[in-house]
Short mmCIF file of N, CA, C and O in Angstrom, two decimals:
data_model
loop_
_atom_site.label_atom_id
_atom_site.label_comp_id
_atom_site.label_asym_id
_atom_site.label_seq_id
_atom_site.Cartn_x
_atom_site.Cartn_y
_atom_site.Cartn_z
N MET J 291 0.85 -1.18 0.00
CA MET J 291 0.00 0.00 0.00
C MET J 291 0.89 1.24 0.00
O MET J 291 1.78 1.37 0.83
N LYS J 292 0.65 2.12 -0.95
CA LYS J 292 1.41 3.35 -1.06
C LYS J 292 1.10 4.25 0.15
O LYS J 292 -0.05 4.50 0.47
N PRO J 293 2.15 4.72 0.85
CA PRO J 293 1.91 5.58 2.01
C PRO J 293 1.29 6.91 1.59
O PRO J 293 1.56 7.42 0.49
N ILE J 294 0.47 7.47 2.47
CA ILE J 294 -0.14 8.77 2.22
C ILE J 294 0.80 9.83 2.76
O ILE J 294 1.02 9.91 3.97
N ARG J 295 1.36 10.63 1.88
CA ARG J 295 2.33 11.64 2.29
C ARG J 295 1.67 12.99 2.60
O ARG J 295 2.22 13.79 3.32
N ASN J 296 0.54 13.24 2.01
CA ASN J 296 -0.18 14.49 2.24
C ASN J 296 -0.94 14.39 3.57
O ASN J 296 -1.85 13.56 3.72
N ILE J 297 -0.56 15.21 4.52
CA ILE J 297 -1.14 15.15 5.88
C ILE J 297 -2.65 15.39 5.86
O ILE J 297 -3.40 14.74 6.58
N GLU J 298 -3.09 16.33 5.03
CA GLU J 298 -4.53 16.64 4.97
C GLU J 298 -5.32 15.46 4.41
O GLU J 298 -6.40 15.14 4.89
N VAL J 299 -4.78 14.81 3.39
CA VAL J 299 -5.44 13.63 2.82
C VAL J 299 -5.48 12.51 3.85
O VAL J 299 -6.52 11.86 4.03
N ALA J 300 -4.38 12.30 4.55
CA ALA J 300 -4.33 11.27 5.58
C ALA J 300 -5.39 11.51 6.65
O ALA J 300 -6.04 10.57 7.12
N ALA J 301 -5.58 12.77 7.02
CA ALA J 301 -6.57 13.11 8.05
C ALA J 301 -7.99 12.78 7.57
O ALA J 301 -8.81 12.31 8.36
N VAL J 302 -8.27 13.01 6.29
CA VAL J 302 -9.60 12.68 5.76
C VAL J 302 -9.82 11.18 5.80
O VAL J 302 -10.88 10.71 6.24
N PHE J 303 -8.84 10.40 5.37
CA PHE J 303 -8.98 8.94 5.41
C PHE J 303 -9.17 8.45 6.85
O PHE J 303 -9.94 7.53 7.10
N LYS J 304 -8.47 9.06 7.76
CA LYS J 304 -8.55 8.65 9.17
C LYS J 304 -9.96 8.87 9.74
O LYS J 304 -10.40 8.11 10.61
N LYS J 305 -10.66 9.88 9.23
CA LYS J 305 -12.01 10.20 9.74
C LYS J 305 -13.08 9.24 9.23
O LYS J 305 -14.14 9.12 9.83
N TYR J 306 -12.82 8.57 8.12
CA TYR J 306 -13.82 7.63 7.59
C TYR J 306 -13.99 6.46 8.54
O TYR J 306 -13.00 5.90 9.02
N PRO J 307 -15.23 6.03 8.79
CA PRO J 307 -15.40 4.76 9.48
C PRO J 307 -14.74 3.64 8.65
O PRO J 307 -14.67 3.73 7.42
N LYS J 308 -14.28 2.61 9.31
CA LYS J 308 -13.53 1.54 8.65
C LYS J 308 -14.29 0.94 7.47
O LYS J 308 -13.68 0.60 6.45
N ILE J 309 -15.59 0.83 7.56
CA ILE J 309 -16.39 0.24 6.48
C ILE J 309 -16.21 1.00 5.17
O ILE J 309 -16.29 0.43 4.09
N TYR J 310 -15.95 2.31 5.26
CA TYR J 310 -15.71 3.13 4.07
C TYR J 310 -14.22 3.28 3.77
O TYR J 310 -13.81 3.29 2.63
N ARG J 311 -13.43 3.42 4.83
CA ARG J 311 -12.00 3.67 4.67
C ARG J 311 -11.31 2.53 3.92
O ARG J 311 -10.52 2.77 3.00
N THR J 312 -11.61 1.29 4.28
CA THR J 312 -10.93 0.15 3.67
C THR J 312 -11.13 0.10 2.15
O THR J 312 -10.14 0.06 1.40
N PRO J 313 -12.36 0.14 1.62
CA PRO J 313 -12.49 0.10 0.16
C PRO J 313 -11.99 1.38 -0.51
O PRO J 313 -11.47 1.32 -1.64
N LEU J 314 -12.11 2.53 0.14
CA LEU J 314 -11.58 3.76 -0.45
C LEU J 314 -10.06 3.71 -0.57
O LEU J 314 -9.49 4.15 -1.58
N LEU J 315 -9.41 3.13 0.42
CA LEU J 315 -7.95 2.96 0.33
C LEU J 315 -7.58 1.95 -0.77
O LEU J 315 -6.55 2.10 -1.43
N GLU J 316 -8.40 0.94 -0.98
CA GLU J 316 -8.17 -0.01 -2.06
C GLU J 316 -8.28 0.69 -3.41
O GLU J 316 -7.46 0.45 -4.31
N ILE J 317 -9.27 1.55 -3.55
CA ILE J 317 -9.44 2.31 -4.79
C ILE J 317 -8.26 3.26 -4.98
O ILE J 317 -7.72 3.39 -6.08
N ARG J 318 -7.83 3.91 -3.90
CA ARG J 318 -6.67 4.80 -3.96
C ARG J 318 -5.46 4.04 -4.50
O ARG J 318 -4.77 4.49 -5.40
N GLN J 319 -5.21 2.85 -3.95
CA GLN J 319 -4.07 2.06 -4.39
C GLN J 319 -4.23 1.66 -5.85
O GLN J 319 -3.26 1.66 -6.62
N LEU J 320 -5.45 1.32 -6.26
CA LEU J 320 -5.71 0.94 -7.65
C LEU J 320 -5.41 2.11 -8.59
O LEU J 320 -4.90 1.90 -9.69
N ILE J 321 -5.71 3.33 -8.17
CA ILE J 321 -5.39 4.50 -8.99
C ILE J 321 -3.88 4.58 -9.21
O ILE J 321 -3.41 4.74 -10.34
N PHE J 322 -3.11 4.45 -8.14
CA PHE J 322 -1.65 4.51 -8.27
C PHE J 322 -1.11 3.35 -9.08
O PHE J 322 -0.23 3.53 -9.94
N ASP J 323 -1.62 2.14 -8.84
CA ASP J 323 -1.16 0.97 -9.58
C ASP J 323 -1.47 1.11 -11.07
O ASP J 323 -0.63 0.78 -11.92
N THR J 324 -2.66 1.59 -11.39
CA THR J 324 -3.05 1.77 -12.78
C THR J 324 -2.17 2.81 -13.45
O THR J 324 -1.67 2.61 -14.56
N ALA J 325 -1.95 3.91 -12.76
CA ALA J 325 -1.10 4.98 -13.31
C ALA J 325 0.32 4.49 -13.54
O ALA J 325 0.95 4.85 -14.55
N ASP J 326 0.83 3.66 -12.64
CA ASP J 326 2.19 3.14 -12.77
C ASP J 326 2.37 2.32 -14.05
O ASP J 326 3.47 2.22 -14.58
N GLY J 327 1.29 1.74 -14.54
CA GLY J 327 1.36 0.91 -15.74
C GLY J 327 1.20 1.68 -17.04
O GLY J 327 1.21 1.07 -18.12
N ILE J 328 1.05 2.99 -16.97
CA ILE J 328 0.84 3.81 -18.17
C ILE J 328 1.89 4.92 -18.20
O ILE J 328 1.79 5.90 -17.47
N ALA J 329 2.88 4.77 -19.06
CA ALA J 329 4.00 5.72 -19.10
C ALA J 329 3.53 7.16 -19.37
O ALA J 329 4.09 8.10 -18.80
N GLU J 330 2.52 7.33 -20.19
CA GLU J 330 2.06 8.68 -20.57
C GLU J 330 1.45 9.47 -19.42
O GLU J 330 1.32 10.69 -19.49
N VAL J 331 1.06 8.78 -18.37
CA VAL J 331 0.36 9.43 -17.25
C VAL J 331 1.32 10.21 -16.35
O VAL J 331 0.99 11.28 -15.86
N GLY J 332 2.50 9.67 -16.14
CA GLY J 332 3.44 10.33 -15.24
C GLY J 332 3.03 10.17 -13.79
O GLY J 332 2.22 9.32 -13.44
N GLU J 333 3.60 11.00 -12.94
CA GLU J 333 3.35 10.93 -11.51
C GLU J 333 1.95 11.45 -11.16
O GLU J 333 1.50 12.44 -11.71
N ILE J 334 1.31 10.78 -10.23
CA ILE J 334 -0.01 11.19 -9.76
C ILE J 334 0.16 12.12 -8.56
O ILE J 334 0.92 11.82 -7.64
N GLU J 335 -0.53 13.23 -8.59
CA GLU J 335 -0.52 14.16 -7.46
C GLU J 335 -1.76 13.92 -6.60
O GLU J 335 -2.89 13.98 -7.09
N GLU J 336 -1.54 13.65 -5.33
CA GLU J 336 -2.63 13.40 -4.38
C GLU J 336 -2.85 14.67 -3.56
O GLU J 336 -1.92 15.23 -2.98
N SER J 337 -4.09 15.13 -3.52
CA SER J 337 -4.43 16.34 -2.77
C SER J 337 -5.90 16.25 -2.35
O SER J 337 -6.54 15.22 -2.54
N LEU J 338 -6.41 17.31 -1.77
CA LEU J 338 -7.83 17.41 -1.44
C LEU J 338 -8.49 18.42 -2.37
O LEU J 338 -7.96 19.51 -2.58
N LYS J 339 -9.64 18.05 -2.91
CA LYS J 339 -10.49 18.95 -3.66
C LYS J 339 -11.89 18.79 -3.07
O LYS J 339 -12.41 17.69 -3.03
N TRP J 340 -12.46 19.87 -2.62
CA TRP J 340 -13.77 19.84 -1.96
C TRP J 340 -13.75 18.86 -0.79
O TRP J 340 -14.71 18.12 -0.56
N ASN J 341 -12.65 18.81 -0.09
CA ASN J 341 -12.43 17.94 1.07
C ASN J 341 -12.54 16.45 0.72
O ASN J 341 -12.84 15.63 1.57
N GLN J 342 -12.27 16.13 -0.53
CA GLN J 342 -12.25 14.74 -0.98
C GLN J 342 -10.85 14.41 -1.51
O GLN J 342 -10.24 15.25 -2.19
N PRO J 343 -10.33 13.22 -1.23
CA PRO J 343 -9.07 12.83 -1.84
C PRO J 343 -9.17 12.90 -3.37
O PRO J 343 -10.13 12.40 -3.97
N SER J 344 -8.18 13.55 -3.97
CA SER J 344 -8.18 13.80 -5.41
C SER J 344 -6.85 13.36 -6.00
O SER J 344 -5.79 13.53 -5.39
N TYR J 345 -6.92 12.81 -7.21
CA TYR J 345 -5.76 12.24 -7.88
C TYR J 345 -5.68 12.83 -9.29
O TYR J 345 -6.58 12.61 -10.10
N ALA J 346 -4.61 13.60 -9.54
CA ALA J 346 -4.50 14.33 -10.80
C ALA J 346 -3.19 14.04 -11.50
O ALA J 346 -2.18 13.73 -10.87
N THR J 347 -3.22 14.19 -12.81
CA THR J 347 -2.05 13.99 -13.66
C THR J 347 -1.44 15.36 -13.98
O THR J 347 -1.27 15.71 -15.14
N ASN J 348 -1.10 16.11 -12.96
CA ASN J 348 -0.61 17.48 -13.15
C ASN J 348 0.69 17.55 -13.95
O ASN J 348 0.92 18.53 -14.64
N GLN J 349 1.52 16.54 -13.85
CA GLN J 349 2.80 16.54 -14.56
C GLN J 349 2.59 16.47 -16.08
O GLN J 349 3.19 17.24 -16.82
N THR J 350 1.72 15.58 -16.53
CA THR J 350 1.53 15.37 -17.97
C THR J 350 0.21 15.95 -18.49
O THR J 350 0.07 16.08 -19.70
N LYS J 351 -0.72 16.23 -17.60
CA LYS J 351 -2.06 16.71 -17.99
C LYS J 351 -2.79 15.70 -18.89
O LYS J 351 -3.65 16.06 -19.68
N SER J 352 -2.46 14.43 -18.75
CA SER J 352 -3.03 13.39 -19.60
C SER J 352 -4.48 13.07 -19.26
O SER J 352 -5.22 12.59 -20.10
N GLY J 353 -4.88 13.29 -18.02
CA GLY J 353 -6.20 12.85 -17.61
C GLY J 353 -6.99 13.90 -16.88
O GLY J 353 -6.53 15.01 -16.62
N THR J 354 -8.20 13.50 -16.54
CA THR J 354 -9.06 14.34 -15.72
C THR J 354 -8.90 13.88 -14.27
O THR J 354 -8.67 12.69 -14.02
N PRO J 355 -8.99 14.80 -13.32
CA PRO J 355 -8.84 14.39 -11.92
C PRO J 355 -9.89 13.35 -11.50
O PRO J 355 -11.03 13.37 -11.98
N ILE J 356 -9.48 12.48 -10.60
CA ILE J 356 -10.35 11.47 -10.02
C ILE J 356 -10.46 11.79 -8.53
O ILE J 356 -9.45 12.01 -7.87
N ARG J 357 -11.69 11.83 -8.02
CA ARG J 357 -11.90 12.03 -6.59
C ARG J 357 -12.62 10.82 -6.04
O ARG J 357 -13.39 10.17 -6.75
N ILE J 358 -12.39 10.52 -4.76
CA ILE J 358 -13.08 9.41 -4.10
C ILE J 358 -13.63 9.89 -2.77
O ILE J 358 -13.06 10.77 -2.12
N ASP J 359 -14.77 9.32 -2.38
CA ASP J 359 -15.41 9.76 -1.14
C ASP J 359 -16.58 8.84 -0.82
O ASP J 359 -16.97 8.00 -1.63
N ARG J 360 -17.15 9.07 0.36
CA ARG J 360 -18.44 8.47 0.69
C ARG J 360 -19.48 9.11 -0.20
O ARG J 360 -19.32 10.25 -0.66
N PHE J 361 -20.58 8.41 -0.39
CA PHE J 361 -21.70 8.97 -1.15
C PHE J 361 -22.97 8.61 -0.39
O PHE J 361 -23.32 7.43 -0.30
N GLY J 362 -23.60 9.59 0.20
CA GLY J 362 -24.77 9.32 1.01
C GLY J 362 -24.41 8.51 2.24
O GLY J 362 -23.28 8.54 2.71
N GLU J 363 -25.37 7.78 2.74
CA GLU J 363 -25.16 7.03 3.98
C GLU J 363 -24.61 5.62 3.77
O GLU J 363 -24.08 5.03 4.70
N HIS J 364 -24.75 5.08 2.55
CA HIS J 364 -24.43 3.66 2.38
C HIS J 364 -23.55 3.33 1.19
O HIS J 364 -23.39 2.15 0.87
N GLN J 365 -22.97 4.32 0.52
CA GLN J 365 -22.17 4.03 -0.65
C GLN J 365 -20.86 4.82 -0.62
O GLN J 365 -20.69 5.74 0.16
N ILE J 366 -19.96 4.41 -1.51
CA ILE J 366 -18.75 5.17 -1.79
C ILE J 366 -18.79 5.49 -3.28
O ILE J 366 -19.56 4.88 -4.04
N ALA J 367 -17.95 6.45 -3.70
CA ALA J 367 -18.00 6.86 -5.09
C ALA J 367 -16.62 7.22 -5.62
O ALA J 367 -15.74 7.65 -4.87
N ILE J 368 -16.50 7.05 -6.93
CA ILE J 368 -15.38 7.55 -7.70
C ILE J 368 -15.96 8.64 -8.59
O ILE J 368 -16.86 8.36 -9.39
N PHE J 369 -15.45 9.85 -8.44
CA PHE J 369 -15.97 10.99 -9.20
C PHE J 369 -14.97 11.43 -10.26
O PHE J 369 -13.76 11.41 -10.03
N VAL J 370 -15.50 11.84 -11.41
CA VAL J 370 -14.71 12.49 -12.45
C VAL J 370 -15.40 13.81 -12.78
O VAL J 370 -16.55 14.04 -12.38
N HIS J 371 -14.70 14.67 -13.48
CA HIS J 371 -15.26 15.97 -13.83
C HIS J 371 -16.55 15.77 -14.61
O HIS J 371 -16.60 14.97 -15.55
N CYS J 372 -17.59 16.52 -14.25
CA CYS J 372 -18.91 16.33 -14.86
C CYS J 372 -18.97 16.76 -16.32
O CYS J 372 -19.90 16.39 -17.03
N GLN J 373 -17.98 17.51 -16.79
CA GLN J 373 -17.99 17.92 -18.20
C GLN J 373 -17.25 16.93 -19.11
O GLN J 373 -17.17 17.16 -20.31
N THR J 374 -16.75 15.85 -18.53
CA THR J 374 -16.17 14.79 -19.38
C THR J 374 -17.32 13.91 -19.88
O THR J 374 -18.45 13.98 -19.38
N THR J 375 -16.99 13.06 -20.83
CA THR J 375 -17.98 12.09 -21.34
C THR J 375 -17.81 10.71 -20.70
O THR J 375 -18.47 9.76 -21.10
N LEU J 376 -16.94 10.62 -19.71
CA LEU J 376 -16.57 9.31 -19.16
C LEU J 376 -17.75 8.52 -18.61
O LEU J 376 -17.92 7.34 -18.96
N ILE J 377 -18.54 9.11 -17.75
CA ILE J 377 -19.63 8.35 -17.14
C ILE J 377 -20.63 7.89 -18.21
O ILE J 377 -21.09 6.74 -18.16
N GLU J 378 -20.89 8.74 -19.18
CA GLU J 378 -21.80 8.33 -20.26
C GLU J 378 -21.20 7.18 -21.06
O GLU J 378 -21.95 6.31 -21.53
N GLU J 379 -19.88 7.13 -21.20
CA GLU J 379 -19.22 6.01 -21.88
C GLU J 379 -19.28 4.74 -21.04
O GLU J 379 -19.40 3.64 -21.57
N PHE J 380 -19.20 4.90 -19.72
CA PHE J 380 -19.19 3.73 -18.83
C PHE J 380 -20.58 3.11 -18.65
O PHE J 380 -20.68 1.91 -18.42
N LYS J 381 -21.61 3.91 -18.73
CA LYS J 381 -22.97 3.41 -18.45
C LYS J 381 -23.35 2.19 -19.28
O LYS J 381 -23.79 1.19 -18.71
N PRO J 382 -23.20 2.21 -20.60
CA PRO J 382 -23.59 1.00 -21.35
C PRO J 382 -22.64 -0.18 -21.13
O PRO J 382 -23.05 -1.33 -21.25
N LEU J 383 -21.40 0.11 -20.77
CA LEU J 383 -20.43 -0.97 -20.56
C LEU J 383 -20.62 -1.67 -19.22
O LEU J 383 -20.37 -2.87 -19.10
N PHE J 384 -21.03 -0.89 -18.20
CA PHE J 384 -21.05 -1.42 -16.83
C PHE J 384 -22.39 -1.22 -16.13
O PHE J 384 -22.44 -1.11 -14.91
N ASN J 385 -23.46 -1.21 -16.90
CA ASN J 385 -24.78 -0.95 -16.34
C ASN J 385 -25.16 -1.96 -15.26
O ASN J 385 -25.76 -1.61 -14.27
N GLY J 386 -24.80 -3.21 -15.40
CA GLY J 386 -25.13 -4.22 -14.40
C GLY J 386 -24.11 -4.30 -13.27
O GLY J 386 -24.36 -4.95 -12.25
N THR J 387 -22.98 -3.64 -13.43
CA THR J 387 -21.90 -3.72 -12.45
C THR J 387 -21.92 -2.55 -11.48
O THR J 387 -21.70 -2.73 -10.29
N PHE J 388 -22.15 -1.34 -12.00
CA PHE J 388 -22.12 -0.12 -11.20
C PHE J 388 -23.45 0.59 -11.20
O PHE J 388 -24.23 0.47 -12.14
N GLU J 389 -23.65 1.38 -10.16
CA GLU J 389 -24.67 2.42 -10.18
C GLU J 389 -23.92 3.69 -10.54
O GLU J 389 -22.72 3.80 -10.32
N PHE J 390 -24.64 4.68 -11.06
CA PHE J 390 -24.01 5.93 -11.45
C PHE J 390 -24.74 7.11 -10.84
O PHE J 390 -25.95 7.05 -10.61
N SER J 391 -24.01 8.17 -10.61
CA SER J 391 -24.59 9.43 -10.16
C SER J 391 -24.48 10.42 -11.30
O SER J 391 -23.40 10.96 -11.57
N LYS J 392 -25.58 10.59 -12.01
CA LYS J 392 -25.66 11.52 -13.14
C LYS J 392 -24.46 11.33 -14.06
O LYS J 392 -24.17 10.22 -14.48
N ASN J 393 -23.75 12.43 -14.38
CA ASN J 393 -22.60 12.36 -15.29
C ASN J 393 -21.29 12.56 -14.55
O ASN J 393 -20.31 13.00 -15.11
N ARG J 394 -21.30 12.23 -13.22
CA ARG J 394 -20.11 12.55 -12.45
C ARG J 394 -19.53 11.42 -11.62
O ARG J 394 -18.41 11.52 -11.16
N GLY J 395 -20.26 10.33 -11.40
CA GLY J 395 -19.71 9.35 -10.48
C GLY J 395 -20.14 7.91 -10.68
O GLY J 395 -21.22 7.63 -11.19
N ILE J 396 -19.25 7.03 -10.24
CA ILE J 396 -19.51 5.60 -10.14
C ILE J 396 -19.77 5.32 -8.67
O ILE J 396 -18.96 5.67 -7.81
N LEU J 397 -20.89 4.68 -8.38
CA LEU J 397 -21.28 4.40 -7.00
C LEU J 397 -21.06 2.92 -6.69
O LEU J 397 -21.37 2.05 -7.51
N LEU J 398 -20.56 2.67 -5.48
CA LEU J 398 -20.24 1.30 -5.07
C LEU J 398 -20.73 1.04 -3.66
O LEU J 398 -20.79 1.95 -2.83
N ASP J 399 -21.04 -0.22 -3.40
CA ASP J 399 -21.41 -0.67 -2.07
C ASP J 399 -20.11 -1.01 -1.33
O ASP J 399 -19.39 -1.92 -1.75
N PRO J 400 -19.79 -0.31 -0.24
CA PRO J 400 -18.53 -0.57 0.45
C PRO J 400 -18.45 -1.94 1.11
O PRO J 400 -17.37 -2.39 1.49
N GLN J 401 -19.59 -2.62 1.24
CA GLN J 401 -19.59 -3.92 1.89
C GLN J 401 -19.43 -5.08 0.90
O GLN J 401 -19.32 -6.22 1.32
N LYS J 402 -19.42 -4.76 -0.39
CA LYS J 402 -19.24 -5.79 -1.42
C LYS J 402 -17.82 -5.73 -1.96
O LYS J 402 -17.17 -4.69 -1.92
N GLU J 403 -17.37 -6.86 -2.49
CA GLU J 403 -16.05 -6.91 -3.09
C GLU J 403 -15.98 -5.95 -4.28
O GLU J 403 -16.92 -5.89 -5.09
N LEU J 404 -14.90 -5.20 -4.36
CA LEU J 404 -14.75 -4.25 -5.46
C LEU J 404 -14.51 -4.98 -6.78
O LEU J 404 -13.70 -5.92 -6.83
N PRO J 405 -15.17 -4.54 -7.86
CA PRO J 405 -14.91 -5.12 -9.18
C PRO J 405 -13.63 -4.50 -9.75
O PRO J 405 -13.66 -3.53 -10.50
N ILE J 406 -12.50 -5.05 -9.37
CA ILE J 406 -11.19 -4.46 -9.64
C ILE J 406 -10.92 -4.25 -11.13
O ILE J 406 -10.48 -3.17 -11.54
N GLN J 407 -11.16 -5.24 -11.95
CA GLN J 407 -10.88 -5.11 -13.39
C GLN J 407 -11.70 -3.99 -14.02
O GLN J 407 -11.18 -3.20 -14.80
N GLU J 408 -12.96 -3.93 -13.68
CA GLU J 408 -13.83 -2.91 -14.24
C GLU J 408 -13.42 -1.52 -13.75
O GLU J 408 -13.39 -0.56 -14.53
N LEU J 409 -13.09 -1.42 -12.46
CA LEU J 409 -12.64 -0.13 -11.92
C LEU J 409 -11.31 0.29 -12.55
O LEU J 409 -11.13 1.48 -12.87
N ALA J 410 -10.40 -0.65 -12.73
CA ALA J 410 -9.12 -0.32 -13.35
C ALA J 410 -9.33 0.22 -14.77
O ALA J 410 -8.66 1.18 -15.18
N PHE J 411 -10.26 -0.36 -15.51
CA PHE J 411 -10.58 0.12 -16.85
C PHE J 411 -11.05 1.57 -16.78
O PHE J 411 -10.58 2.42 -17.55
N CYS J 412 -11.97 1.87 -15.88
CA CYS J 412 -12.53 3.22 -15.74
C CYS J 412 -11.44 4.21 -15.29
O CYS J 412 -11.37 5.33 -15.81
N ILE J 413 -10.62 3.80 -14.36
CA ILE J 413 -9.53 4.66 -13.88
C ILE J 413 -8.56 4.95 -15.01
O ILE J 413 -8.13 6.09 -15.21
N GLU J 414 -8.21 3.92 -15.78
CA GLU J 414 -7.29 4.13 -16.91
C GLU J 414 -7.87 5.14 -17.90
O GLU J 414 -7.16 6.03 -18.37
N LYS J 415 -9.15 5.02 -18.21
CA LYS J 415 -9.79 5.95 -19.14
C LYS J 415 -9.75 7.38 -18.60
O LYS J 415 -9.53 8.33 -19.35
N ALA J 416 -9.95 7.54 -17.30
CA ALA J 416 -9.90 8.87 -16.69
C ALA J 416 -8.48 9.43 -16.73
O ALA J 416 -8.27 10.62 -17.03
N LEU J 417 -7.49 8.58 -16.45
CA LEU J 417 -6.09 9.03 -16.42
C LEU J 417 -5.58 9.39 -17.82
O LEU J 417 -4.61 10.13 -17.95
N MET J 418 -6.22 8.88 -18.86
CA MET J 418 -5.79 9.11 -20.24
C MET J 418 -6.79 9.99 -21.01
O MET J 418 -6.67 10.15 -22.23
N TYR J 419 -7.76 10.56 -20.34
CA TYR J 419 -8.88 11.25 -21.00
C TYR J 419 -8.44 12.29 -22.02
O TYR J 419 -9.02 12.39 -23.10
N HIS J 420 -7.45 13.09 -21.71
CA HIS J 420 -7.04 14.17 -22.62
C HIS J 420 -6.11 13.69 -23.73
O HIS J 420 -5.80 14.46 -24.64
N LEU J 421 -5.69 12.46 -23.69
CA LEU J 421 -4.82 11.91 -24.74
C LEU J 421 -5.62 11.22 -25.84
O LEU J 421 -5.09 10.97 -26.92
N VAL J 422 -6.86 10.90 -25.55
CA VAL J 422 -7.69 10.16 -26.51
C VAL J 422 -8.33 11.11 -27.50
O VAL J 422 -8.75 12.17 -27.19
#
C-alpha cells in the first residue's frame, strides 16, 4: 500500500469509518497501480479537492482528476469531472456492475467486493482522458 504523504489527505482517510476507509484505500491504491502501468500518465498528485481525496495527472495533464469519497449514507463513489464524457461512456459498458450518479460518479457498495478489473478500466480511461 502506497503511504499517504499528504497530511490533509491522511486526516480525511482517518475520519472515515472503517467500512468506508478500507475500500476507499483499495481504490486509492488501484489508482496509483493503474497509473504506474501507463507511461504517458506520469506521476499522480494526491491532494484534497472539496475535502475529498483527489488524484490528478498534473505533470503530464493526460487525464481528468479522479476524486473518491463516501456517497450518502451507504455508498462510496469515484468521481470524475462532470464535463467529461466518461460516465456516459461507462454506463452501457457497466450498467449491471455499477450504479451511477448523473454524469459525475460511479457508486459502489462498500460492503461488497470491489470489481477491480472494471474499476481499473474506468480509472485508466480517466487518467488518459485528454490523450484520446
